[in-house]
Amino acid sequence: MNWTSFDTWIVVVGALCAVACALPGCFLVLRKMSMMGDAISHAVLPGLAIAFLITGSRASIPMFLGAAIAGVLTALFTQWIARFGNVDRGAAMGIVFTTLFAIGLILIRQAADHVDLDPGCVLYGAIELTPLDTVGQTGIPLAALVNGGVLVANLLIILLLFKEFRMGAFDPALADTLGFSSQFLHYLLMTMVAITTVAAFESVGSIIVIAMLIVPPATALLLTRKLSWMLIIASATAVLSALLGHVAALTVPTWFGFESTTTSGMIAFAAGVLFTLAWLFSPTEGIAVKYWRSREEITLESSDKYPAE
Amino acid sequence: MANSTGLTIPETLETMHNESLQSQATFPPKQTEDRPEHPPEIPLAIHDLTVAYHRKPVLWDIELNIPEGKLVGIVGPNGAGKSTLLKACLDLIPKTSGWAHIYGKPYRKARHLVAYVPQRESVDWDFPVSALDVVAMGAYRRLGWFRRVSKEEKDRALESLEQVGIAHLADRQISQLSGGQQQRVFLARALMQDAELYLMDEPFAAVDAATEEAIVDLLRRLSEKGKTCLVVHHDLATVTTYFDWLVLLNMRVVADGPAGEIFTRENLQKTYGGKLNLLETAAEALRHSID
């Protein structure tokens, strides 16, 4: 394996993006709205396309605005359809995000086909190419700055509103009775997810976003029963996934005689492996650990029943 | 009553309502004007309150005046709108008509005067927070946005847990508590709010005897301090021992007033309609209360 500064930047971009996703992802998982991340990450596409059509450029600010609006609309439409159409939340989400995603695809094919807004790139991303696009003379990739900026913003919002987010996720009715609008907190979280998603789109693609919103928080929830630790462990898992993912993308295919493979896919896969490890070996929740404990108990019980003479 | 005479339900409710108007207790005089006053000394005054879900009325034309310092039981069959009544008072669900005033003010101006204990099943008890964290949430309105829970508020939260007898469980994650202990955490959180009016949705549902005793004890102490408690209650056998004021509810207010006067076989029949097995329970409960 030939590690260069390129590889370091790829890991840094991947890690920044993964942590930026994992932080709001913790609250999605706790609110049992994991699929909302999936829905929003697809449904921002028409927002991007329309922002592009209006401004005619891929400048970041209109893109973020378009995505944020599309993200909030996804959450709004889902709620309306669930309430007035009397269908369950999951179905409503499916209706909204597939429709919006389709509109986005049509808009891109019809109106913006001649430019570099490629649906394939949106899905898979091009994290391997991010170190090429640097800012001025600094040598820092643009993607690192964008994802880093979003990460800092997410971190600040969560630090400032930690108690509000926690109450809004645990007991929204209490939040409302105390005068903290649970609706406001909900849409703030949705906006964070939408903006995080777009930041990631430009560099790493949506596969990684969906994985990073859900898998590190779910892993952390297996390892701790404290929200602050959950955020920390989820972030650590995200960083580790980025590192292991890129290393695996470089090395694993060569064992079988192939060239290196896509880093985005491997990062998502590494997160899945870490989740499996936590699921098996978590000290409190791990099924392997539980299995060994129950075996021990059985031996203890049987030795109680038939005491040694 | 209802099914023996073959009355349809709306008619039954109509007669119930008329009768309930006649059998109103003396406190306080019913206001018949179109625009009633907002009596500021009354913890909870409800006028002309109607709530509907999907155009189906759940509460119909509720008139209530809850006197200060009373332990008030809200009793009625399943689907009678008991939880809905509490939620409508708290602006958690929209009112189709009418109002509910707390010490003469609408809820949004009286948040500091009210504490709400929701049904235990309304939240996810696997959520990663400790008992103390949940109790401290009762201080959030005092703190406002952005400010963290201070040392004093943490001490208060610990005191509140002490008052419900589980201070030693403060650092436990809430999924590791028994049902009764979880209920006590909710009560401690309400205490933390230091309110004048407490609205509690079935605090006695599926709790152990020790918790039941602790809750009753707590209600008594609150009442001695002049606080008013509205408690949705299911167990007819204990109604008259626990509460000194009653609201019998079945979509409408069937009767309200001092528990001793209101808890009669006739009123219970009106409240529970023709549900015969429930009537048996009620009769049993009456016998208990006479003994």
Coordinates of C-alpha atoms in Angstrom, one line a residue:
Chain A
M1 CA 0.0 0.0 0.0
N2 CA 1.3 3.4 -1.0
W3 CA 0.0 6.0 1.4
T4 CA 0.3 9.6 0.2
S5 CA -0.9 13.0 1.4
F6 CA -3.8 12.4 -1.0
D7 CA -4.9 9.4 1.1
T8 CA -4.7 11.4 4.3
W9 CA -7.0 14.1 2.8
I10 CA -9.4 11.5 1.7
V11 CA -9.6 10.1 5.2
V12 CA -9.9 13.6 6.7
V13 CA -12.8 14.5 4.3
G14 CA -14.5 11.2 5.0
A15 CA -14.1 11.6 8.7
L16 CA -15.4 15.2 8.8
C17 CA -18.4 14.2 6.7
A18 CA -19.1 11.1 8.8
V19 CA -19.0 13.0 12.1
A20 CA -21.1 15.8 10.7
C21 CA -23.7 13.2 9.8
A22 CA -23.4 11.1 13.0
L23 CA -24.2 14.1 15.3
P24 CA -27.7 14.9 14.1
G25 CA -28.1 11.2 13.3
C26 CA -28.1 10.4 17.0
F27 CA -31.3 12.3 17.5
L28 CA -32.8 10.8 14.4
V29 CA -32.2 7.3 15.8
L30 CA -33.5 8.3 19.2
R31 CA -36.6 9.7 17.7
K32 CA -37.1 6.5 15.7
M33 CA -36.9 8.5 12.5
S34 CA -33.9 6.9 11.0
M35 CA -35.5 6.6 7.6
M36 CA -36.1 10.4 7.6
G37 CA -32.4 10.8 6.9
D38 CA -32.7 8.5 3.9
A39 CA -35.8 10.4 2.7
I40 CA -34.2 13.8 3.1
S41 CA -30.9 12.8 1.5
H42 CA -32.8 11.8 -1.6
A43 CA -35.4 14.5 -1.6
V44 CA -32.9 17.4 -1.5
L45 CA -32.1 16.6 -5.2
P46 CA -34.9 18.8 -6.7
G47 CA -33.8 21.6 -4.2
L48 CA -30.3 21.4 -5.7
A49 CA -31.6 21.3 -9.3
I50 CA -34.0 24.3 -8.8
A51 CA -31.3 26.3 -7.0
F52 CA -29.0 25.5 -10.0
L53 CA -31.6 26.5 -12.5
I54 CA -32.3 29.8 -10.8
T55 CA -28.8 30.9 -10.2
G56 CA -27.1 29.0 -13.1
S57 CA -24.1 28.1 -11.0
R58 CA -23.0 25.5 -8.5
A59 CA -22.2 28.1 -5.9
S60 CA -22.5 26.7 -2.4
I61 CA -24.9 29.1 -0.8
P62 CA -27.8 28.7 -3.2
M63 CA -27.2 25.0 -3.2
F64 CA -27.4 24.9 0.6
L65 CA -30.6 27.0 0.6
G66 CA -32.2 24.9 -2.0
A67 CA -31.4 21.7 -0.1
A68 CA -32.5 23.2 3.3
I69 CA -35.9 24.2 1.8
A70 CA -36.3 20.8 0.1
G71 CA -35.4 19.0 3.4
V72 CA -37.9 21.0 5.5
L73 CA -40.5 20.5 2.8
T74 CA -39.9 16.7 3.0
A75 CA -40.5 16.8 6.7
L76 CA -43.6 19.0 6.3
F77 CA -45.2 17.0 3.4
T78 CA -44.5 13.7 5.3
Q79 CA -46.3 15.1 8.4
W80 CA -49.3 16.4 6.3
I81 CA -49.7 13.2 4.3
A82 CA -49.5 11.1 7.5
R83 CA -52.1 13.3 9.2
F84 CA -54.6 14.1 6.5
G85 CA -54.1 11.1 4.3
N86 CA -54.4 8.8 7.3
V87 CA -51.4 6.7 6.2
D88 CA -48.6 5.7 8.5
R89 CA -45.5 7.7 8.7
G90 CA -43.2 5.3 6.9
A91 CA -45.5 5.2 3.9
A92 CA -45.9 8.9 3.9
M93 CA -42.1 9.3 3.8
G94 CA -41.9 6.8 1.0
I95 CA -44.4 8.8 -1.1
V96 CA -42.8 12.1 -0.5
F97 CA -39.1 11.2 -1.0
T98 CA -39.6 9.1 -4.1
T99 CA -41.7 11.8 -5.7
L100 CA -39.3 14.6 -4.9
F101 CA -36.3 12.5 -5.9
A102 CA -38.0 11.7 -9.3
I103 CA -38.7 15.4 -9.8
G104 CA -35.1 16.1 -9.1
L105 CA -33.9 13.6 -11.6
I106 CA -36.3 14.9 -14.3
L107 CA -35.2 18.4 -13.7
I108 CA -31.5 17.5 -14.0
R109 CA -32.0 15.4 -17.1
Q110 CA -34.2 17.9 -18.9
A111 CA -32.7 21.3 -17.9
A112 CA -29.3 20.8 -16.6
D113 CA -28.0 17.9 -18.5
H114 CA -25.2 19.8 -20.2
V115 CA -23.6 20.7 -16.9
D116 CA -21.7 19.0 -14.3
L117 CA -24.6 18.0 -12.0
D118 CA -24.5 14.3 -12.5
P119 CA -27.0 12.1 -10.7
G120 CA -24.5 9.2 -10.6
C121 CA -22.0 11.5 -8.9
V122 CA -24.7 12.6 -6.4
L123 CA -25.3 8.9 -5.5
Y124 CA -21.8 7.6 -5.3
G125 CA -19.8 10.7 -4.9
A126 CA -16.2 11.1 -5.8
I127 CA -14.3 11.2 -2.5
E128 CA -11.1 10.0 -4.2
L129 CA -11.0 13.2 -6.3
T130 CA -11.7 15.7 -3.5
P131 CA -8.0 16.4 -2.7
L132 CA -7.6 17.8 -6.3
D133 CA -10.0 20.6 -5.7
T134 CA -8.1 22.8 -3.2
V135 CA -8.7 26.3 -1.9
G136 CA -6.2 28.8 -3.2
Q137 CA -2.6 28.1 -2.2
T138 CA -3.4 26.5 1.1
G139 CA -3.5 22.9 -0.3
I140 CA -6.6 22.3 1.8
P141 CA -9.4 20.5 -0.2
L142 CA -12.6 22.5 -0.6
A143 CA -14.5 19.4 0.5
A144 CA -12.6 19.4 3.8
L145 CA -13.6 23.0 4.5
V146 CA -17.3 22.5 3.5
N147 CA -17.7 19.3 5.6
G148 CA -15.6 20.8 8.4
G149 CA -17.8 23.9 8.4
V150 CA -21.0 21.9 8.6
L151 CA -19.5 19.7 11.3
V152 CA -18.6 22.8 13.4
A153 CA -22.1 24.2 12.8
N154 CA -23.8 21.0 13.8
L155 CA -21.6 20.7 16.9
L156 CA -22.3 24.2 18.0
I157 CA -26.1 23.8 17.6
I158 CA -26.1 20.6 19.5
L159 CA -23.9 22.0 22.3
L160 CA -26.1 25.1 22.6
L161 CA -29.4 23.2 22.4
F162 CA -28.3 20.0 24.0
K163 CA -31.0 20.0 26.7
E164 CA -33.7 21.2 24.3
F165 CA -32.9 18.5 21.7
R166 CA -32.8 15.9 24.4
M167 CA -36.2 16.9 25.8
G168 CA -37.7 17.2 22.3
A169 CA -36.6 13.7 21.5
F170 CA -37.5 12.1 24.8
D171 CA -40.8 13.8 25.6
P172 CA -42.0 16.3 22.9
A173 CA -45.3 16.9 24.8
L174 CA -43.3 18.1 27.8
A175 CA -41.3 20.4 25.6
D176 CA -44.5 21.9 24.3
T177 CA -46.1 22.4 27.7
L178 CA -42.9 24.1 29.0
G179 CA -42.9 26.5 26.0
F180 CA -40.1 24.9 24.0
S181 CA -41.8 24.2 20.6
S182 CA -41.2 20.6 19.7
Q183 CA -42.2 21.5 16.1
F184 CA -39.4 24.1 15.9
L185 CA -36.9 21.6 17.3
H186 CA -38.1 19.0 14.8
Y187 CA -37.7 21.3 11.8
L188 CA -34.3 22.5 13.0
L189 CA -33.1 19.0 13.1
M190 CA -34.5 18.3 9.7
T191 CA -32.7 21.4 8.4
M192 CA -29.5 20.3 9.9
V193 CA -29.9 16.9 8.2
A194 CA -30.6 18.5 4.9
I195 CA -27.7 20.8 4.9
T196 CA -25.3 18.1 6.2
T197 CA -26.5 15.9 3.3
V198 CA -25.8 18.5 0.7
A199 CA -22.4 19.3 2.0
A200 CA -21.6 15.6 1.7
F201 CA -23.2 15.3 -1.7
E202 CA -20.6 17.6 -3.2
S203 CA -17.8 15.3 -2.1
V204 CA -18.7 11.9 -0.9
G205 CA -22.1 11.0 -2.3
S206 CA -25.4 10.0 -0.6
I207 CA -24.6 6.4 0.2
I208 CA -22.2 7.4 2.9
V209 CA -24.6 10.0 4.2
I210 CA -27.3 7.5 4.8
A211 CA -24.9 5.1 6.4
M212 CA -23.3 7.7 8.6
L213 CA -26.6 9.3 9.8
I214 CA -27.7 5.9 11.2
V215 CA -25.0 3.3 11.7
P216 CA -22.6 5.1 14.1
P217 CA -25.4 6.4 16.3
A218 CA -26.9 2.9 16.4
T219 CA -23.5 1.4 17.3
A220 CA -23.1 4.0 20.0
L221 CA -26.5 3.2 21.5
L222 CA -25.4 -0.4 21.9
L223 CA -22.4 0.7 23.9
T224 CA -23.7 3.4 26.2
R225 CA -26.8 4.5 28.0
K226 CA -25.9 8.2 28.3
L227 CA -26.7 10.7 25.6
S228 CA -23.5 12.7 25.8
W229 CA -21.4 9.5 25.5
M230 CA -23.6 8.4 22.7
L231 CA -22.6 11.5 20.7
I232 CA -18.9 11.0 21.5
I233 CA -18.9 7.3 20.7
A234 CA -20.9 7.8 17.5
S235 CA -18.3 10.4 16.4
A236 CA -15.5 8.1 17.2
T237 CA -17.1 5.3 15.3
A238 CA -17.6 7.6 12.3
V239 CA -13.9 8.6 12.3
L240 CA -12.8 5.0 12.6
S241 CA -15.1 4.0 9.8
A242 CA -13.6 6.6 7.5
L243 CA -10.1 5.5 8.3
L244 CA -10.8 1.7 8.1
G245 CA -12.9 2.2 5.0
H246 CA -10.2 3.9 3.1
V247 CA -7.5 1.5 4.1
A248 CA -9.8 -1.4 3.3
A249 CA -10.6 0.1 -0.1
L250 CA -6.9 0.3 -0.9
T251 CA -5.9 -3.1 0.5
V252 CA -8.7 -5.6 0.5
P253 CA -9.2 -5.8 -3.3
T254 CA -5.5 -6.4 -3.9
W255 CA -5.7 -9.6 -1.8
F256 CA -7.9 -11.0 -4.6
G257 CA -5.8 -9.5 -7.4
F258 CA -8.0 -6.5 -8.1
E259 CA -7.3 -2.8 -8.1
S260 CA -8.5 -0.7 -5.2
T261 CA -12.2 -0.1 -4.9
T262 CA -14.5 2.8 -4.1
T263 CA -13.8 4.4 -0.7
S264 CA -17.3 5.7 -0.1
G265 CA -18.7 2.2 -0.3
M266 CA -16.0 0.8 1.9
I267 CA -16.5 3.5 4.6
A268 CA -20.2 2.6 4.8
F269 CA -19.2 -1.1 4.9
A270 CA -16.6 -0.5 7.7
A271 CA -19.4 1.2 9.7
G272 CA -21.5 -1.9 9.2
V273 CA -18.7 -4.1 10.5
L274 CA -18.2 -1.9 13.5
F275 CA -21.9 -2.1 14.2
T276 CA -21.8 -5.9 14.0
L277 CA -18.9 -6.0 16.5
A278 CA -20.8 -3.8 18.9
W279 CA -23.9 -5.9 18.5
L280 CA -21.9 -9.0 19.3
F281 CA -19.6 -7.8 22.0
S282 CA -21.2 -4.8 23.7
P283 CA -20.7 -5.3 27.5
T284 CA -24.4 -4.7 28.1
E285 CA -26.3 -5.4 24.9
G286 CA -23.9 -7.7 23.0
I287 CA -25.6 -11.0 22.0
A288 CA -22.4 -13.0 22.3
V289 CA -21.8 -11.6 25.7
K290 CA -25.4 -12.3 26.7
Y291 CA -25.0 -15.8 25.4
W292 CA -21.9 -16.5 27.4
R293 CA -23.5 -15.0 30.5
S294 CA -26.6 -17.2 30.1
R295 CA -24.3 -20.2 29.7
E296 CA -22.5 -19.3 32.9
E297 CA -25.8 -18.9 34.7
I298 CA -27.0 -22.3 33.5
T299 CA -23.8 -23.9 34.8
L300 CA -24.2 -22.0 38.1
E301 CA -27.8 -23.2 38.4
S302 CA -27.0 -26.8 37.6
S303 CA -24.1 -26.7 40.1
D304 CA -26.6 -25.4 42.7
K305 CA -29.0 -28.2 41.9
Y306 CA -26.4 -30.9 42.1
P307 CA -23.9 -29.7 44.7
A308 CA -20.6 -31.3 44.6
E309 CA -20.1 -33.8 47.3
Chain B
M1 CA -79.6 1.8 31.7
A2 CA -78.8 2.6 28.1
N3 CA -79.2 -0.8 26.6
S4 CA -82.0 -2.0 28.8
T5 CA -84.2 0.8 27.6
G6 CA -82.8 0.6 24.0
L7 CA -81.9 4.3 24.0
T8 CA -79.3 5.2 21.4
I9 CA -76.1 6.7 22.7
P10 CA -76.6 10.4 21.6
E11 CA -80.0 10.5 23.3
T12 CA -78.5 9.0 26.5
L13 CA -75.8 11.6 26.4
E14 CA -78.4 14.3 25.9
T15 CA -80.4 13.3 29.0
M16 CA -77.2 12.8 30.9
H17 CA -76.2 16.3 30.2
N18 CA -79.5 17.8 31.2
E19 CA -79.6 15.9 34.4
S20 CA -76.0 16.9 35.1
L21 CA -76.9 20.5 34.7
Q22 CA -79.6 20.1 37.3
S23 CA -77.5 18.2 39.7
Q24 CA -74.7 20.7 39.7
A25 CA -72.9 21.2 42.9
T26 CA -73.2 24.6 44.6
F27 CA -69.5 25.5 44.0
P28 CA -69.1 27.9 42.3
P29 CA -72.3 29.4 40.8
K30 CA -72.5 28.4 37.1
Q31 CA -72.0 31.4 34.8
T32 CA -74.7 31.6 32.3
E33 CA -73.7 34.8 30.6
D34 CA -72.4 34.7 27.1
R35 CA -69.0 36.1 28.1
P36 CA -68.3 34.8 31.5
E37 CA -65.7 36.3 33.8
H38 CA -62.3 34.8 34.2
P39 CA -62.2 34.1 37.9
P40 CA -58.6 34.5 38.8
E41 CA -58.9 32.6 42.1
I42 CA -60.0 29.4 40.4
P43 CA -57.1 27.1 39.5
L44 CA -58.9 25.7 36.4
A45 CA -62.0 27.1 34.8
I46 CA -63.3 25.5 31.6
H47 CA -66.1 26.9 29.6
D48 CA -68.0 25.5 26.6
L49 CA -65.0 23.3 25.7
T50 CA -65.5 21.0 22.7
V51 CA -62.7 18.8 21.2
A52 CA -63.0 16.7 18.1
Y53 CA -60.6 14.3 16.4
H54 CA -61.2 13.9 12.7
R55 CA -64.5 15.7 13.1
K56 CA -65.7 13.2 15.7
P57 CA -66.3 14.9 19.0
V58 CA -64.4 13.5 22.0
L59 CA -65.4 16.1 24.5
W60 CA -68.6 18.0 24.2
D61 CA -69.6 21.3 25.9
I62 CA -67.5 20.9 29.0
E63 CA -68.2 23.3 31.9
L64 CA -66.0 22.9 34.9
N65 CA -64.7 25.0 37.8
I66 CA -62.1 23.2 39.9
P67 CA -61.8 24.7 43.4
E68 CA -58.4 25.4 44.9
G69 CA -56.5 23.0 47.1
K70 CA -58.6 20.0 46.2
L71 CA -57.6 16.5 45.2
V72 CA -59.8 16.0 42.1
G73 CA -60.4 12.6 40.6
I74 CA -61.5 12.4 36.9
V75 CA -63.4 9.2 36.5
G76 CA -65.1 7.7 33.4
P77 CA -65.1 4.8 31.1
N78 CA -62.4 4.2 28.4
G79 CA -62.7 6.7 25.6
A80 CA -64.6 9.1 27.8
G81 CA -62.1 11.8 26.9
K82 CA -60.3 12.0 30.3
S83 CA -56.7 12.3 28.8
T84 CA -58.1 14.6 26.1
L85 CA -59.5 16.9 28.7
L86 CA -56.0 17.3 30.3
K87 CA -54.3 17.7 26.9
A88 CA -56.8 20.3 25.8
C89 CA -56.2 22.4 28.9
L90 CA -52.4 22.2 28.2
D91 CA -52.8 23.3 24.5
L92 CA -51.4 20.0 23.4
I93 CA -54.4 19.4 21.2
P94 CA -56.5 22.1 19.5
K95 CA -59.9 23.0 21.0
T96 CA -62.8 23.1 18.6
S97 CA -64.5 25.6 20.8
G98 CA -64.4 27.1 24.3
W99 CA -61.6 27.8 26.6
A100 CA -59.7 26.6 29.7
H101 CA -58.3 29.2 32.0
I102 CA -55.7 28.7 34.7
Y103 CA -56.0 31.2 37.5
G104 CA -57.9 33.4 35.0
K105 CA -55.3 33.2 32.3
P106 CA -55.0 31.1 29.1
Y107 CA -52.4 28.3 29.3
R108 CA -49.7 30.0 27.4
K109 CA -49.6 32.8 30.0
A110 CA -49.8 30.4 32.9
R111 CA -47.2 27.7 32.1
H112 CA -45.4 28.4 35.3
L113 CA -48.5 27.5 37.3
V114 CA -49.1 24.1 35.8
A115 CA -47.2 20.8 35.9
Y116 CA -48.3 17.8 33.8
V117 CA -47.7 14.1 34.4
P118 CA -48.4 12.3 31.2
Q119 CA -49.2 8.6 30.9
R120 CA -46.2 6.5 31.5
E121 CA -46.4 4.8 28.1
S122 CA -46.2 8.2 26.3
V123 CA -42.4 8.1 26.3
D124 CA -39.7 5.7 25.3
W125 CA -38.1 4.4 28.5
D126 CA -35.1 3.0 26.7
F127 CA -34.0 6.6 26.0
P128 CA -30.4 7.2 27.1
V129 CA -31.0 9.5 30.1
S130 CA -30.8 9.0 33.9
A131 CA -33.6 9.4 36.4
L132 CA -32.0 12.7 37.5
D133 CA -31.8 14.0 34.0
V134 CA -35.5 13.4 33.5
V135 CA -36.4 15.1 36.8
A136 CA -34.2 18.0 35.9
M137 CA -36.3 18.6 32.8
G138 CA -38.9 20.0 35.2
A139 CA -36.5 23.0 35.6
Y140 CA -36.1 23.8 31.9
R141 CA -38.9 26.4 31.8
R142 CA -37.2 28.3 34.6
L143 CA -33.8 28.0 32.8
G144 CA -35.1 29.0 29.4
W145 CA -33.3 28.4 26.1
F146 CA -29.6 27.6 26.0
R147 CA -28.9 27.7 29.7
R148 CA -27.6 24.5 31.3
V149 CA -28.9 22.8 34.4
S150 CA -27.2 24.5 37.3
K151 CA -25.9 22.9 40.5
E152 CA -28.8 24.2 42.5
E153 CA -31.3 22.8 40.1
K154 CA -29.6 19.4 40.3
D155 CA -29.8 19.5 44.1
R156 CA -33.5 20.4 43.7
A157 CA -34.0 17.5 41.4
L158 CA -32.4 15.2 43.9
E159 CA -34.7 16.6 46.6
S160 CA -37.7 15.9 44.4
L161 CA -36.5 12.3 43.9
E162 CA -36.2 12.1 47.7
Q163 CA -39.8 13.2 48.1
V164 CA -41.0 10.3 46.1
G165 CA -38.6 8.0 47.9
I166 CA -36.1 7.0 45.1
A167 CA -33.2 9.4 45.6
H168 CA -30.9 6.4 45.6
L169 CA -31.8 5.7 42.0
A170 CA -30.9 9.1 40.7
D171 CA -28.0 7.9 38.4
R172 CA -29.9 4.9 37.0
Q173 CA -30.6 4.9 33.4
I174 CA -34.4 5.0 33.2
S175 CA -34.9 1.6 31.5
Q176 CA -33.4 0.0 34.6
L177 CA -36.3 1.3 36.8
S178 CA -39.4 -0.6 37.5
G179 CA -42.8 0.7 36.3
G180 CA -43.6 2.1 39.7
Q181 CA -40.2 3.8 39.9
Q182 CA -40.6 5.3 36.4
Q183 CA -43.9 6.7 37.5
R184 CA -42.2 8.3 40.5
V185 CA -39.6 9.8 38.3
F186 CA -42.4 11.5 36.4
L187 CA -44.0 12.8 39.6
A188 CA -40.6 14.1 40.8
R189 CA -40.3 15.9 37.5
A190 CA -43.7 17.6 38.1
L191 CA -42.6 18.5 41.7
M192 CA -39.6 20.1 40.2
Q193 CA -41.8 22.5 38.3
D194 CA -43.1 23.9 41.6
A195 CA -46.6 24.5 40.1
E196 CA -49.9 25.4 41.7
L197 CA -52.0 23.1 39.5
Y198 CA -51.0 19.5 38.8
L199 CA -52.6 17.5 35.9
M200 CA -51.8 13.8 36.2
D201 CA -52.9 11.2 33.6
E202 CA -53.4 7.9 35.3
P203 CA -50.4 8.0 37.7
F204 CA -51.9 4.9 39.5
A205 CA -52.0 2.7 36.3
A206 CA -50.1 -0.6 36.8
V207 CA -47.9 0.5 39.8
D208 CA -46.9 -1.5 42.8
A209 CA -48.5 -1.0 46.2
A210 CA -45.6 0.9 47.6
T211 CA -45.7 3.3 44.7
E212 CA -49.4 3.7 45.0
E213 CA -48.9 4.6 48.7
A214 CA -46.1 7.0 47.8
I215 CA -48.3 8.8 45.3
V216 CA -51.3 9.1 47.6
D217 CA -48.9 10.5 50.3
L218 CA -47.5 13.0 47.8
L219 CA -51.0 14.1 46.7
R220 CA -52.0 14.7 50.3
R221 CA -48.9 16.8 50.9
L222 CA -49.5 18.9 47.8
S223 CA -53.1 19.4 48.8
E224 CA -52.1 20.5 52.3
K225 CA -49.9 23.1 50.7
G226 CA -52.9 24.5 48.9
K227 CA -52.0 23.0 45.5
T228 CA -54.7 21.6 43.3
C229 CA -54.3 18.2 41.7
L230 CA -56.4 16.8 38.8
V231 CA -55.9 13.1 38.5
V232 CA -57.3 10.8 35.9
H233 CA -58.2 7.7 37.8
H234 CA -59.5 4.2 36.9
D235 CA -60.0 2.3 40.1
L236 CA -63.5 3.0 41.4
A237 CA -62.8 1.1 44.6
T238 CA -60.4 3.8 45.8
V239 CA -62.0 6.9 44.4
T240 CA -63.6 8.2 47.6
T241 CA -60.6 7.4 49.8
Y242 CA -58.1 9.2 47.5
F243 CA -60.1 12.2 46.3
D244 CA -62.2 14.9 47.9
W245 CA -63.6 16.3 44.6
L246 CA -64.8 14.3 41.6
V247 CA -65.5 14.9 38.0
L248 CA -67.5 12.1 36.3
L249 CA -66.8 12.3 32.6
N250 CA -68.2 10.6 29.6
M251 CA -67.7 12.9 26.7
R252 CA -69.7 15.4 28.7
V253 CA -69.4 16.2 32.4
V254 CA -71.9 13.8 34.0
A255 CA -71.5 15.3 37.5
D256 CA -68.9 17.2 39.4
G257 CA -68.6 18.2 43.0
P258 CA -67.5 16.9 46.4
A259 CA -66.7 13.2 46.2
G260 CA -69.1 12.2 48.9
E261 CA -72.1 13.8 47.2
I262 CA -71.2 12.9 43.6
F263 CA -70.1 9.3 44.0
T264 CA -73.6 7.7 43.8
R265 CA -74.9 4.7 42.1
E266 CA -77.1 6.8 39.9
N267 CA -74.3 9.1 38.7
L268 CA -72.1 6.1 38.0
Q269 CA -74.8 4.5 36.0
K270 CA -75.0 7.7 34.0
T271 CA -71.3 7.8 33.5
Y272 CA -70.7 4.2 32.6
G273 CA -74.0 3.7 30.7
G274 CA -75.1 0.2 30.1
K275 CA -71.8 -1.5 30.7
L276 CA -73.1 -4.0 33.1
N277 CA -69.9 -5.6 34.3
L278 CA -68.6 -2.1 35.1
L279 CA -71.8 -1.4 37.0
E280 CA -71.1 -4.4 39.1
T281 CA -67.7 -3.1 39.8
A282 CA -69.2 0.3 40.7
A283 CA -71.7 -1.3 43.1
E284 CA -68.8 -3.2 44.6
A285 CA -66.9 0.0 45.0
L286 CA -69.9 1.7 46.6
R287 CA -70.2 -1.1 49.1
H288 CA -66.5 -0.6 49.9
S289 CA -66.9 3.1 50.4
I290 CA -69.8 2.5 52.8
D291 CA -68.0 -0.1 54.9

